[in-house]
Structure formats: C-alpha cells, structure tokens
Tab-separated table of C-alpha atoms and ligand atoms in Angstrom:
chain	number	residue	atom	x	y	z
A	1	MET	CA	-8.607	-1.942	-12.934
A	2	PRO	CA	-8.147	-0.031	-9.689
A	3	ALA	CA	-4.968	-0.202	-7.596
A	4	PRO	CA	-6.113	1.336	-4.319
A	5	ALA	CA	-3.937	2.887	-1.623
A	6	LYS	CA	-3.643	1.446	1.873
A	7	LEU	CA	-3.028	2.971	5.268
A	8	ASN	CA	-1.168	1.396	8.169
A	9	LEU	CA	-3.464	2.450	11.012
A	10	MET	CA	-0.727	1.383	13.445
A	11	LEU	CA	2.689	-0.254	13.014
A	12	HIS	CA	4.560	-2.002	15.820
A	13	ILE	CA	8.048	-3.394	15.380
A	14	LEU	CA	8.598	-6.457	17.549
A	15	GLY	CA	12.064	-7.484	16.476
A	16	ARG	CA	14.501	-8.118	13.685
A	17	ARG	CA	15.031	-11.477	11.981
A	18	ALA	CA	18.409	-12.918	11.022
A	19	ASP	CA	17.824	-11.916	7.367
A	20	GLY	CA	17.421	-8.264	8.390
A	21	TYR	CA	13.649	-8.125	7.858
A	22	HIS	CA	11.540	-6.876	10.750
A	23	GLU	CA	8.802	-8.666	12.656
A	24	LEU	CA	5.796	-6.373	12.579
A	25	GLN	CA	2.251	-6.019	13.766
A	26	THR	CA	0.262	-3.685	11.600
A	27	LEU	CA	-3.319	-2.913	10.673
A	28	PHE	CA	-4.037	-2.423	6.968
A	29	GLN	CA	-7.102	-0.703	5.612
A	30	PHE	CA	-7.719	0.254	1.970
A	31	LEU	CA	-8.782	3.635	0.649
A	32	ASP	CA	-11.267	4.275	-2.143
A	33	TYR	CA	-8.542	6.225	-3.936
A	34	GLY	CA	-5.665	4.953	-6.022
A	35	ASP	CA	-3.937	4.299	-9.326
A	36	GLU	CA	-5.633	2.781	-12.351
A	37	LEU	CA	-4.243	0.188	-14.731
A	38	THR	CA	-5.455	-0.832	-18.174
A	39	PHE	CA	-4.512	-4.157	-19.718
A	40	ALA	CA	-4.767	-5.331	-23.324
A	41	LEU	CA	-3.885	-8.775	-24.573
A	42	ARG	CA	-0.840	-9.365	-26.815
A	43	ALA	CA	-0.433	-12.621	-28.653
A	44	ASP	CA	3.332	-12.241	-29.104
A	45	GLY	CA	4.245	-12.771	-25.453
A	46	GLN	CA	5.732	-9.285	-24.949
A	47	ILE	CA	5.053	-7.178	-21.853
A	48	HIS	CA	4.963	-3.432	-22.513
A	49	LEU	CA	4.201	-0.770	-19.944
A	50	HIS	CA	3.364	2.343	-21.963
A	51	THR	CA	3.485	4.816	-19.055
A	52	ASP	CA	6.800	6.103	-17.724
A	53	ILE	CA	7.266	6.827	-14.045
A	54	ARG	CA	10.062	9.275	-13.439
A	55	GLY	CA	13.029	7.570	-11.783
A	56	VAL	CA	11.762	4.032	-12.329
A	57	PRO	CA	13.202	2.237	-15.387
A	58	HIS	CA	10.683	0.163	-17.395
A	59	ASP	CA	12.114	-3.195	-16.379
A	60	SER	CA	12.311	-2.303	-12.653
A	61	ASN	CA	8.710	-1.152	-12.483
A	62	LEU	CA	6.819	-3.462	-10.140
A	63	ILE	CA	4.089	-3.745	-12.784
A	64	VAL	CA	6.508	-5.170	-15.352
A	65	ARG	CA	8.246	-7.345	-12.773
A	66	ALA	CA	4.918	-8.757	-11.562
A	67	ALA	CA	3.750	-9.422	-15.139
A	68	ARG	CA	6.979	-11.176	-16.130
A	69	GLN	CA	7.062	-13.318	-12.981
A	70	LEU	CA	3.494	-14.463	-13.476
A	71	GLN	CA	4.086	-15.133	-17.167
A	72	ARG	CA	7.185	-17.177	-16.406
A	73	GLN	CA	5.773	-19.164	-13.489
A	74	ALA	CA	2.530	-19.906	-15.324
A	75	ASN	CA	4.423	-20.722	-18.503
A	76	CYS	CA	2.043	-18.439	-20.378
A	77	PRO	CA	2.706	-17.652	-24.071
A	78	LEU	CA	0.553	-14.501	-23.987
A	79	GLY	CA	1.727	-10.947	-23.327
A	80	ALA	CA	0.138	-7.601	-22.492
A	81	ASP	CA	0.111	-3.879	-23.210
A	82	ILE	CA	-0.300	-1.988	-19.934
A	83	TRP	CA	-1.154	1.646	-19.201
A	84	LEU	CA	-0.947	3.276	-15.765
A	85	ASN	CA	-2.777	6.305	-14.455
A	86	LYS	CA	-0.492	7.167	-11.507
A	87	ARG	CA	-2.268	9.109	-8.772
A	88	LEU	CA	-0.523	7.796	-5.670
A	89	PRO	CA	2.633	9.540	-4.495
A	90	MET	CA	5.717	7.335	-4.558
A	91	GLY	CA	7.497	6.447	-1.347
A	92	GLY	CA	4.458	7.696	0.511
A	93	GLY	CA	3.773	4.648	2.684
A	94	ILE	CA	0.405	4.209	0.992
A	95	GLY	CA	1.590	1.238	-1.029
A	96	GLY	CA	1.269	2.507	-4.607
A	97	GLY	CA	3.938	0.261	-6.091
A	98	SER	CA	2.755	-2.816	-4.186
A	99	SER	CA	-0.854	-2.156	-5.145
A	100	ASP	CA	0.109	-1.731	-8.823
A	101	ALA	CA	1.909	-5.093	-8.616
A	102	ALA	CA	-1.108	-6.826	-7.041
A	103	THR	CA	-3.506	-5.355	-9.615
A	104	THR	CA	-1.178	-6.594	-12.351
A	105	LEU	CA	-1.191	-10.117	-10.898
A	106	LEU	CA	-4.966	-10.245	-10.544
A	107	GLY	CA	-5.611	-8.408	-13.821
A	108	LEU	CA	-3.385	-10.678	-15.889
A	109	ASN	CA	-4.607	-13.797	-14.096
A	110	HIS	CA	-8.013	-12.788	-15.456
A	111	LEU	CA	-6.872	-11.633	-18.929
A	112	TRP	CA	-4.688	-14.691	-19.534
A	113	GLN	CA	-7.360	-16.972	-18.011
A	114	LEU	CA	-4.798	-18.638	-15.766
A	115	ASP	CA	-7.210	-19.380	-12.947
A	116	TRP	CA	-4.506	-19.202	-10.330
A	117	PRO	CA	-5.957	-19.289	-6.794
A	118	GLU	CA	-5.450	-16.250	-4.556
A	119	ASP	CA	-2.998	-18.187	-2.323
A	120	ARG	CA	-0.597	-18.721	-5.197
A	121	LEU	CA	-0.847	-15.111	-6.378
A	122	ALA	CA	-0.224	-13.883	-2.813
A	123	GLU	CA	2.859	-16.096	-2.551
A	124	LEU	CA	4.242	-14.765	-5.828
A	125	GLY	CA	3.345	-11.258	-4.624
A	126	LEU	CA	5.384	-11.669	-1.440
A	127	SER	CA	8.513	-12.233	-3.531
A	128	LEU	CA	7.939	-8.758	-5.047
A	129	GLY	CA	7.376	-6.923	-1.748
A	130	ALA	CA	6.144	-7.396	1.807
A	131	ASP	CA	3.003	-5.354	1.130
A	132	VAL	CA	1.865	-7.072	-2.063
A	133	PRO	CA	-0.055	-9.995	-0.432
A	134	VAL	CA	-2.548	-7.781	1.411
A	135	PHE	CA	-3.458	-6.107	-1.881
A	136	VAL	CA	-3.832	-9.522	-3.536
A	137	ARG	CA	-6.186	-10.610	-0.733
A	138	GLY	CA	-8.110	-7.347	-0.806
A	139	ARG	CA	-9.362	-7.500	2.769
A	140	ALA	CA	-8.525	-5.124	5.614
A	141	ALA	CA	-6.233	-7.126	7.839
A	142	PHE	CA	-4.145	-7.396	10.949
A	143	ALA	CA	-0.717	-8.383	9.662
A	144	GLU	CA	2.080	-10.167	11.496
A	145	GLY	CA	5.382	-11.784	10.562
A	146	VAL	CA	7.079	-9.482	8.048
A	147	GLY	CA	3.607	-8.392	7.043
A	148	GLU	CA	2.574	-11.588	5.256
A	149	LYS	CA	0.568	-13.369	7.995
A	150	LEU	CA	-2.821	-11.798	7.446
A	151	THR	CA	-5.921	-12.020	9.586
A	152	PRO	CA	-8.897	-10.339	7.894
A	153	ILE	CA	-10.644	-7.829	10.109
A	154	GLU	CA	-13.814	-5.694	10.095
A	155	LEU	CA	-13.005	-2.100	10.954
A	156	SER	CA	-15.149	0.996	10.941
A	157	GLU	CA	-14.828	2.859	7.622
A	158	PRO	CA	-14.172	6.512	8.495
A	159	TRP	CA	-13.066	9.246	6.116
A	160	PHE	CA	-9.375	10.050	6.027
A	161	LEU	CA	-7.490	13.154	5.124
A	162	VAL	CA	-4.097	12.075	3.796
A	163	ALA	CA	-1.439	14.788	3.570
A	164	ILE	CA	1.525	14.259	1.268
A	165	PRO	CA	4.811	15.819	2.458
A	166	GLN	CA	6.866	16.558	-0.639
A	167	VAL	CA	9.640	14.119	0.135
A	168	LEU	CA	10.383	10.503	-0.685
A	169	VAL	CA	11.012	8.375	2.404
A	170	SER	CA	13.201	5.334	1.855
A	171	THR	CA	11.770	2.286	3.645
A	172	VAL	CA	15.212	0.646	3.733
A	173	GLU	CA	16.765	3.729	5.359
A	174	ILE	CA	14.177	3.824	8.153
A	175	PHE	CA	14.474	0.088	8.846
A	176	SER	CA	18.249	0.279	9.036
A	177	ASP	CA	18.329	3.260	11.441
A	178	PRO	CA	20.074	2.221	14.691
A	179	GLU	CA	17.663	4.423	16.660
A	180	LEU	CA	14.561	2.542	15.481
A	181	THR	CA	12.898	0.808	18.448
A	182	ARG	CA	12.417	-2.860	17.706
A	183	ASP	CA	11.114	-4.218	21.002
A	184	THR	CA	7.409	-3.452	21.206
A	185	PRO	CA	5.739	-6.421	22.929
A	186	PRO	CA	3.231	-8.356	20.795
A	187	ILE	CA	-0.399	-7.462	21.356
A	188	LYS	CA	-3.677	-9.197	20.617
A	189	VAL	CA	-5.964	-7.812	17.909
A	190	ARG	CA	-8.718	-7.384	20.498
A	191	SER	CA	-6.759	-4.867	22.553
A	192	LEU	CA	-5.994	-2.956	19.353
A	193	LEU	CA	-9.642	-2.599	18.524
A	194	GLU	CA	-10.256	-1.242	21.999
A	195	GLY	CA	-7.977	1.649	21.106
A	196	GLY	CA	-4.260	1.983	21.230
A	197	GLY	CA	-1.565	1.200	18.771
A	198	HIS	CA	1.132	3.527	17.503
A	199	ASN	CA	3.741	3.692	14.734
A	200	ASP	CA	7.255	2.760	15.870
A	201	CYS	CA	8.747	4.397	12.753
A	202	LEU	CA	7.457	7.842	13.689
A	203	PRO	CA	10.363	9.111	15.874
A	204	VAL	CA	12.997	8.128	13.307
A	205	VAL	CA	11.047	9.460	10.300
A	206	GLN	CA	10.328	12.779	12.065
A	207	LYS	CA	13.972	13.177	12.951
A	208	ARG	CA	15.281	12.452	9.449
A	209	TYR	CA	12.599	14.236	7.435
A	210	PRO	CA	11.668	17.774	8.535
A	211	GLU	CA	8.974	17.817	5.809
A	212	VAL	CA	7.161	14.993	7.620
A	213	ARG	CA	7.639	16.631	11.024
A	214	ASN	CA	6.125	19.869	9.722
A	215	ALA	CA	3.180	18.045	8.158
A	216	LEU	CA	2.452	16.327	11.486
A	217	ILE	CA	2.552	19.661	13.313
A	218	LEU	CA	0.156	21.228	10.787
A	219	LEU	CA	-2.333	18.359	10.764
A	220	ASN	CA	-2.201	17.972	14.542
A	221	LYS	CA	-3.823	21.398	14.839
A	222	PHE	CA	-7.050	19.847	13.559
A	223	VAL	CA	-6.980	16.120	14.270
A	224	GLN	CA	-4.755	13.464	15.804
A	225	ALA	CA	-2.163	13.008	13.038
A	226	ARG	CA	-0.652	9.603	12.331
A	227	LEU	CA	2.087	8.296	10.034
A	228	THR	CA	1.354	5.474	7.559
A	229	GLY	CA	4.028	2.788	7.119
A	230	THR	CA	7.447	4.380	6.998
A	231	GLY	CA	5.878	7.586	5.645
A	232	ALA	CA	6.008	10.078	4.098
A	233	CYS	CA	2.201	10.442	4.215
A	234	VAL	CA	0.438	11.489	7.403
A	235	PHE	CA	-3.277	11.174	8.020
A	236	GLY	CA	-6.183	11.845	10.338
A	237	SER	CA	-9.642	10.275	10.508
A	238	PHE	CA	-13.040	11.978	10.405
A	239	PRO	CA	-16.633	10.810	10.838
A	240	ASN	CA	-17.709	12.266	7.483
A	241	LYS	CA	-16.358	13.652	4.206
A	242	ASP	CA	-17.355	17.258	4.907
A	243	ASP	CA	-15.244	17.477	8.052
A	244	ALA	CA	-12.242	16.021	6.227
A	245	ASP	CA	-12.703	18.390	3.257
A	246	LYS	CA	-12.922	21.375	5.613
A	247	VAL	CA	-9.511	20.607	7.110
A	248	ALA	CA	-8.040	19.855	3.667
A	249	ARG	CA	-9.001	23.371	2.566
A	250	GLN	CA	-7.108	24.846	5.499
A	251	LEU	CA	-3.802	23.145	4.750
A	252	PRO	CA	-1.214	25.273	2.948
A	253	ALA	CA	-0.578	24.737	-0.777
A	254	THR	CA	2.869	23.408	0.106
A	255	LEU	CA	1.199	20.365	1.675
A	256	PRO	CA	-0.998	18.633	-0.930
A	257	SER	CA	-3.608	16.199	0.362
A	258	PHE	CA	-6.552	14.050	-0.629
A	259	VAL	CA	-9.681	12.839	1.109
A	260	ALA	CA	-10.807	9.211	0.819
A	261	GLN	CA	-12.895	6.694	2.691
A	262	GLY	CA	-11.428	3.689	4.501
A	263	ARG	CA	-12.540	0.378	2.961
A	264	ASN	CA	-12.501	-3.161	4.342
A	265	ILE	CA	-12.807	-4.609	0.831
A	266	SER	CA	-10.529	-3.189	-1.819
A	267	MET	CA	-11.978	-1.523	-4.936
A	268	LEU	CA	-10.008	-4.022	-7.013
A	269	HIS	CA	-11.900	-6.935	-5.497
A	270	ARG	CA	-15.233	-5.172	-5.912
A	271	LYS	CA	-14.407	-4.701	-9.581
A	272	LEU	CA	-13.316	-8.341	-10.008
A	273	GLU	CA	-16.584	-9.494	-8.412
A	274	ILE	CA	-18.591	-7.402	-10.882
A	275	MET	CA	-16.540	-8.785	-13.784
A	276	ALA	CA	-17.087	-12.367	-12.586
A	277	LYS	CA	-20.872	-11.851	-12.578
A	278	LYS	CA	-20.915	-10.649	-16.210
B	1	LIG	C1	6.744	-1.448	6.580
B	1	LIG	C2	5.792	-1.176	5.460
B	1	LIG	C3	4.385	-1.137	6.060
B	1	LIG	O1	3.364	-1.210	5.167
B	1	LIG	O2	6.180	0.056	4.935
B	1	LIG	P1	5.756	1.005	3.695
B	1	LIG	O3	6.739	0.708	2.584
B	1	LIG	O4	4.356	0.710	3.307
B	1	LIG	O5	5.938	2.401	4.202
B	1	LIG	C4	5.866	-2.302	4.456
B	1	LIG	O6	5.645	-3.557	5.035
B	1	LIG	C5	7.096	-2.355	3.618
B	1	LIG	O7	6.691	-3.075	2.477
B	1	LIG	P2	7.378	-2.927	1.076
B	1	LIG	O8	7.516	-1.494	0.706
B	1	LIG	O9	6.653	-3.852	0.124
B	1	LIG	O10	8.777	-3.467	1.464
B	1	LIG	P3	9.828	-4.412	0.736
B	1	LIG	O11	10.065	-3.913	-0.649
B	1	LIG	O12	9.446	-5.834	0.953
B	1	LIG	O13	11.086	-4.083	1.648
B	1	LIG	C6	11.838	-2.909	1.560
B	1	LIG	C7	12.882	-2.950	2.656
B	1	LIG	O14	12.271	-2.632	3.910
B	1	LIG	C8	12.810	-3.400	4.956
B	1	LIG	N1	11.723	-4.197	5.575
B	1	LIG	C9	10.519	-4.335	4.965
B	1	LIG	C10	9.499	-5.042	5.569
B	1	LIG	C11	9.766	-5.650	6.824
B	1	LIG	N2	8.834	-6.366	7.453
B	1	LIG	N3	10.981	-5.509	7.409
B	1	LIG	C12	11.969	-4.792	6.800
B	1	LIG	O15	13.055	-4.656	7.345
B	1	LIG	C13	13.896	-4.265	4.340
B	1	LIG	O16	15.108	-3.556	4.496
B	1	LIG	C14	13.538	-4.288	2.863
B	1	LIG	O17	14.646	-4.449	2.033
B	2	LIG	N1	4.572	0.940	-10.262
B	2	LIG	C1	5.282	1.569	-9.298
B	2	LIG	N2	4.732	2.559	-8.602
B	2	LIG	C2	5.430	3.181	-7.621
B	2	LIG	N3	6.674	2.871	-7.274
B	2	LIG	C3	7.287	1.889	-7.929
B	2	LIG	C4	6.616	1.197	-8.965
B	2	LIG	N4	7.455	0.278	-9.418
B	2	LIG	C5	8.592	0.393	-8.714
B	2	LIG	N5	8.514	1.361	-7.804
B	2	LIG	C6	9.574	1.742	-6.814
B	2	LIG	O1	9.101	1.416	-5.497
B	2	LIG	C7	9.383	2.460	-4.568
B	2	LIG	C8	8.332	2.465	-3.433
B	2	LIG	O2	7.121	2.767	-3.990
B	2	LIG	P1	5.721	2.963	-3.276
B	2	LIG	O3	4.996	1.661	-3.221
B	2	LIG	O4	5.025	4.049	-3.977
B	2	LIG	O5	6.057	3.454	-1.822
B	2	LIG	P2	5.664	2.916	-0.386
B	2	LIG	O6	6.146	1.486	-0.301
B	2	LIG	O7	6.378	3.855	0.524
B	2	LIG	O8	4.182	3.047	-0.279
B	2	LIG	C9	9.382	3.719	-5.429
B	2	LIG	O9	10.190	4.720	-4.892
B	2	LIG	C10	9.892	3.230	-6.787
B	2	LIG	O10	11.298	3.343	-6.864
C-alpha cells in the first residue's frame, strides 16, 4: 500500500492557541512518490514492524502507534506483520511519518475488516499528528484550524522537483521560535487560487538551517523555490517532467532530489478503490 508524500504549497500562520498549537492556513497536495507498506494478518493479536528506521524505536514508530491505537479502539483481536519500504526523507516537511500512519490506519481497517468510516479514522489520525487526517482523506485540500479543518480542492497537477537538504528540521523548534511571525491575516481560498500565498516558516528555517538556505539559493537559479511545511525540503513546479528532470540533473550531488507529479487524489486512495472493485 502506498504512503505518498505531500507538499504544503503555501503555509500561513494566523495565530497561536492557548495550548501552544498554531492556527494555520495551508494548501496540501499529494505527490505520486512515497513510502510503501506491506501488511500481513496475524491471528495472535501482535503488531510487529519488521523494518527499522534509524533513530526511531519500534514502539514510537507512527506505524506501530497507529496500528495499536486502531486495534485498541476497535477492540480487535487480530494483529499484523508490517514491512516498510522507506523512500521519504525524515523531517523533510513532506509528511512521511504522517502518511505512513494514515496508510496503516486505512490498510488495517481493510485487513481487519473493521469497516470504520473515514471520519472516525481521520479523528483517530489527528491524535497521532496534525497532518495525518489529510492523508486519511486522500484529497488535496485547503486546511485551516491546526490543519484538521479540510476543504477538498481541485488544483492543477504540475510536476515538482523536490530537493532534500541533508538536515533534519524539527517542527517543534520552528514553531517555538520567538521570531516566527504568527499574524498573517486569514485569506479566502479563492484569492489563493488567483496566485499568492507564502510560507511563514521560511525566514526562521533559513536562519537556523544554512543547508536549507543554500538549497533555496541553488534551486532559485532555475525556478521559484518554495519551502514545504517547516522544511527541510524545498521545491519548484514545472509544466512537464522533462523540464523538472533537466534541473534535477544540474543540482550538485550534495543536494539529492526527486521529481514527482502533484496529485489531487492520493495514490493510497486510488489503490483502495481498485481493491474495493475486486
Ligand atoms: C506544520 C506542518 C505542515 O504540514 O509541518 P510539517 O511537519 O509537515 O513540516 C504540519 O501541520 C505539522 O504536522 P505534524 O508533523 O503532524 O505535527 P504534530 O506532530 O501534530 O506537531 C508537532 C509539533 O509542531 C507544533 N505544531 C504543529 C501543528 C500546528 N498546527 N501547530 C503547532 O504548533 C507543536 O509544537 C507540535 O508539538
Ligand atoms: N514511520 C515513520 N516515518 C518517519 N518518521 C517517523 C515515523 N514514525 C515516527 N517518526 C518520527 O517523526 C518525525 C517526523 O517525521 P516526518 O513525518 O518524516 O517529517 P515531517 O513531519 O517533517 O514531514 C521523525 O523525525 C521521526 O522521529
């Protein structure tokens, strides 16, 4: 089952709530590139992730946490063996961990035949991370609140070149920076689609992470470079794959990258639709 990446095409910070979380406006689109998970049924109720991710203990992995939460809340006696093909860089702002969690929820909902509706899975997902619900829904969306109020949206589906600065950006660190601007006035989706939108995290991320600043300078030579989420990844959009590939070939080896197409429906949901028809 695919666990696609996302991009934040823009990210405005409107304010900070009493619990420390930030009020955002952001535009999510999926990429046709991501991790892959494999699930096999276990009758003994155990959850085993057979792939190690460096720096993430088994029980803290969002895949295991998502599986255990679903199992507990659904009171399900079944378990699962899980394998992960990790392609997405961690702490990259392209949502790898959140997407893995969402794929686990939808994958096990299917495998365990729980028949939970999407609303309930999205609600459980939100308790695992602010970005999980959009992956559960699988539709490009304008997000508000802390990222959980989703309005599906039809965007053009350009090709993106995503460059991966070799540094892990901590989301918590960026959101707790006193210099972060938190007073962008709310805007309507319509004005966004007419152009405009920026990423309020950019100044703080650039200042703290020279690797990200350098990547932006490099990519800006070819295309208008943007930051996704709190970084570290930076990206630019292109009308076709060839143009994106051409620029990718000109980036130095110290700045790895990939090319993928923007998608309004996530690959996970396409796959689930195909499985439902069988
Ligand atoms: C801001 C975004 C944009 O997509 O950044 P990226 O992580 O993708 O770069 C996300 O909403 C992040 O989502 P996610 O990575 O799931 O965040 P969580 O685990 O829920 O939160 C990590 C930490 O970020 C801060 N946080 C997160 C979301 C939010 N609306 N306000 C916050 O202040 C909080 O300090 C929180 O403890
Ligand atoms: N399955 C997972 N994949 C990636 N990261 C995970 C996973 N489970 C837990 N994490 C933790 O979540 C953090 C953020 O991961 P990730 O979603 O890749 O970044 P971002 O939110 O910046 O896109 C990682 O640094 C890691 O500690």
